[in-house]
């Protein structure tokens, strides 16, 4: 899915710029560079920093010559948030990048931090586009490309069925493709997808989200426990919860119209417009705000901010279900 926007295709280029907001593609861009560096030198030192950790002087320190001349990969996430003083350091480094060091900058794109973005592009950095997939057709293209990348054949109907079953999360879609190719021989068709995901759909992160936004707390909690017991990552469940609540908010603020028109306006498939309309009963703007805050707290909890990710998810599910029934009161 990720495509490079210049002629440089060497993961060990001095600077790689990954631009976009699709987390899976950004992570893959980083993984490709790290894998190439470690293939060249198994002792490669990898430094993974957020923008606030890159203070003035930090980049110079990280890229200074090593006594042992080891290869190093320096990753800077959310580069659009780098401070003005540190941007000067980055621009200075771009003019004379160090040997045996690969700098990877992850930038969301857009207006924020555009000066740095333009400077990195002007320097001739290798660029990897990581756009967020907002349209059903883009997710379908992604699934097809995943099967091709794994050297497997899947029918168009199978790809569509997989998107319909899994939803919009690229991580879940990629995981599903990987699992199908590992477990199923020969061409993967619609019947295979339907048979394989019949039981799993009941325990998917999207089922948890659907039951929660419908105000069905007991069923949502049951689906949550099944999801966790079958190995669904907590972060995928918070992502599905966030998508479910945001869909309610988007549709409630949109002007009425046919599902096809709303689908184009909101970036949802028409079938989802119909489903969300049914789920909207009982929701208010205050309820959406309460639910989004609950999801944010749970997301922090499952990403290291709490001791018990399962409990954090349970609290979020209950809060969302309550908001669906009472508008957040």
Short mmCIF file of C-alpha atoms in Angstrom, two decimals, residues 45-207:
data_model
loop_
_atom_site.label_atom_id
_atom_site.label_comp_id
_atom_site.label_asym_id
_atom_site.label_seq_id
_atom_site.Cartn_x
_atom_site.Cartn_y
_atom_site.Cartn_z
CA UNK A 45 21.63 0.45 17.26
CA UNK A 46 17.99 1.58 16.93
CA UNK A 47 16.84 4.74 18.69
CA UNK A 48 13.08 5.38 18.55
CA UNK A 49 12.07 8.87 19.72
CA UNK A 50 8.95 10.99 19.90
CA UNK A 51 9.14 14.61 18.84
CA UNK A 52 9.27 15.88 22.43
CA UNK A 53 12.27 13.64 23.14
CA UNK A 54 14.23 15.27 20.32
CA UNK A 55 15.51 18.36 22.11
CA UNK A 56 18.08 20.84 20.74
CA UNK A 57 21.42 19.00 20.60
CA UNK A 58 19.88 15.52 20.84
CA UNK A 59 20.20 14.76 17.12
CA UNK A 60 23.86 15.83 17.10
CA UNK A 61 24.52 13.57 20.06
CA UNK A 62 22.77 10.58 18.48
CA UNK A 63 24.51 11.01 15.14
CA UNK A 64 28.01 11.70 16.43
CA UNK A 65 30.70 9.25 15.23
CA UNK A 66 30.80 5.99 17.17
CA UNK A 67 34.02 4.54 18.53
CA UNK A 68 33.04 1.20 17.02
CA UNK A 69 31.60 2.65 13.77
CA UNK A 70 28.35 0.79 14.31
CA UNK A 71 25.33 1.27 12.10
CA UNK A 72 22.52 3.26 13.68
CA UNK A 73 18.87 3.98 12.88
CA UNK A 74 17.35 7.09 14.47
CA UNK A 75 13.55 7.23 14.28
CA UNK A 76 11.65 10.42 15.07
CA UNK A 77 7.86 10.10 15.34
CA UNK A 78 5.39 12.98 14.95
CA UNK A 79 8.06 15.09 13.28
CA UNK A 80 5.45 17.77 12.57
CA UNK A 81 5.55 18.56 16.32
CA UNK A 82 9.32 19.13 16.55
CA UNK A 83 10.17 22.45 18.21
CA UNK A 84 11.52 25.35 16.15
CA UNK A 85 14.97 25.16 17.79
CA UNK A 86 15.26 21.45 17.06
CA UNK A 87 14.11 21.94 13.46
CA UNK A 88 17.28 23.99 12.96
CA UNK A 89 19.31 20.97 14.08
CA UNK A 90 17.45 18.68 11.67
CA UNK A 91 17.93 21.05 8.73
CA UNK A 92 21.63 21.33 9.51
CA UNK A 93 21.93 17.55 9.65
CA UNK A 94 20.18 17.18 6.27
CA UNK A 95 22.98 19.13 4.61
CA UNK A 96 25.61 16.66 5.85
CA UNK A 97 24.12 13.34 7.04
CA UNK A 98 26.44 11.01 8.89
CA UNK A 99 27.68 7.78 7.36
CA UNK A 100 26.31 4.48 8.66
CA UNK A 101 23.32 6.33 10.13
CA UNK A 102 19.80 6.31 8.77
CA UNK A 103 17.41 9.00 9.98
CA UNK A 104 13.71 8.14 9.72
CA UNK A 105 11.24 11.00 10.10
CA UNK A 106 7.53 10.23 10.50
CA UNK A 107 5.43 13.25 9.53
CA UNK A 108 1.64 13.49 9.45
CA UNK A 109 1.66 15.76 6.43
CA UNK A 110 -0.54 18.83 6.22
CA UNK A 111 0.17 22.40 7.22
CA UNK A 112 1.71 21.77 10.63
CA UNK A 113 5.47 21.43 10.37
CA UNK A 114 5.35 22.11 6.64
CA UNK A 115 8.64 23.98 6.70
CA UNK A 116 10.44 20.89 7.92
CA UNK A 117 8.55 18.70 5.48
CA UNK A 118 9.59 20.90 2.56
CA UNK A 119 13.20 20.98 3.73
CA UNK A 120 13.40 17.19 4.02
CA UNK A 121 11.91 16.75 0.56
CA UNK A 122 14.27 19.33 -0.90
CA UNK A 123 17.22 17.44 0.55
CA UNK A 124 16.37 14.47 -1.67
CA UNK A 125 15.29 12.14 1.12
CA UNK A 126 13.69 8.83 0.29
CA UNK A 127 9.94 9.29 0.77
CA UNK A 128 7.29 6.73 1.66
CA UNK A 129 3.64 7.73 1.41
CA UNK A 130 1.43 6.38 4.20
CA UNK A 131 -2.01 7.89 3.53
CA UNK A 132 -4.95 7.03 5.74
CA UNK A 133 -7.46 4.83 3.95
CA UNK A 134 -10.86 6.51 4.11
CA UNK A 135 -12.73 4.85 1.26
CA UNK A 136 -14.00 1.27 0.97
CA UNK A 137 -12.33 0.96 -2.44
CA UNK A 138 -8.96 1.82 -0.89
CA UNK A 139 -9.37 -0.90 1.74
CA UNK A 140 -10.28 -3.37 -0.98
CA UNK A 141 -7.14 -2.41 -2.90
CA UNK A 142 -5.13 -2.86 0.29
CA UNK A 143 -6.46 -6.38 0.84
CA UNK A 144 -5.68 -7.36 -2.75
CA UNK A 145 -2.15 -5.99 -2.44
CA UNK A 146 -1.64 -7.93 0.82
CA UNK A 147 -2.56 -11.20 -0.88
CA UNK A 148 -0.25 -10.39 -3.81
CA UNK A 149 2.61 -9.52 -1.48
CA UNK A 150 2.26 -12.95 0.14
CA UNK A 151 2.20 -14.64 -3.26
CA UNK A 152 -1.36 -15.87 -2.92
CA UNK A 153 -4.48 -15.66 -5.05
CA UNK A 154 -7.85 -14.49 -3.74
CA UNK A 155 -11.01 -13.88 -5.73
CA UNK A 156 -12.52 -10.38 -5.86
CA UNK A 157 -15.53 -11.71 -3.95
CA UNK A 158 -13.25 -13.06 -1.21
CA UNK A 159 -11.48 -9.72 -0.86
CA UNK A 160 -14.78 -7.90 -0.58
CA UNK A 161 -16.12 -10.41 1.94
CA UNK A 162 -13.01 -9.93 4.06
CA UNK A 163 -13.42 -6.15 4.08
CA UNK A 164 -17.10 -6.52 4.96
CA UNK A 165 -16.30 -8.94 7.78
CA UNK A 166 -13.32 -7.16 9.32
CA UNK A 167 -14.09 -3.49 8.76
CA UNK A 168 -11.80 -0.51 8.22
CA UNK A 169 -8.83 -1.25 10.50
CA UNK A 170 -5.82 -2.03 8.29
CA UNK A 171 -4.04 -3.93 11.05
CA UNK A 172 -6.95 -6.34 11.40
CA UNK A 173 -7.26 -6.68 7.63
CA UNK A 174 -3.53 -7.41 7.27
CA UNK A 175 -3.71 -9.92 10.11
CA UNK A 176 -6.69 -11.65 8.53
CA UNK A 177 -4.94 -11.94 5.16
CA UNK A 178 -1.83 -13.32 6.84
CA UNK A 179 -3.83 -15.89 8.79
CA UNK A 180 -5.85 -17.02 5.78
CA UNK A 181 -2.74 -17.50 3.66
CA UNK A 182 -1.11 -19.48 6.46
CA UNK A 183 -4.10 -21.75 7.08
CA UNK A 184 -5.70 -22.19 3.65
CA UNK A 185 -4.17 -23.80 0.57
CA UNK A 186 -4.99 -22.82 -2.99
CA UNK A 187 -7.11 -19.88 -4.14
CA UNK A 188 -9.00 -18.15 -1.36
CA UNK A 189 -12.64 -17.61 -2.32
CA UNK A 190 -15.70 -16.11 -0.70
CA UNK A 191 -16.81 -19.43 0.79
CA UNK A 192 -13.45 -19.80 2.55
CA UNK A 193 -13.68 -16.32 4.04
CA UNK A 194 -17.27 -16.90 5.16
CA UNK A 195 -16.45 -20.26 6.72
CA UNK A 196 -13.27 -19.04 8.37
CA UNK A 197 -14.75 -15.93 9.93
CA UNK A 198 -18.18 -17.24 10.93
CA UNK A 199 -17.14 -17.90 14.52
CA UNK A 200 -14.53 -15.18 14.76
CA UNK A 201 -16.92 -12.39 13.76
CA UNK A 202 -18.85 -12.92 16.97
CA UNK A 203 -15.68 -12.19 18.93
CA UNK A 204 -14.25 -9.40 16.80
CA UNK A 205 -13.37 -5.96 18.04
CA UNK A 206 -16.07 -4.52 15.81
CA UNK A 207 -18.73 -6.69 17.45
#
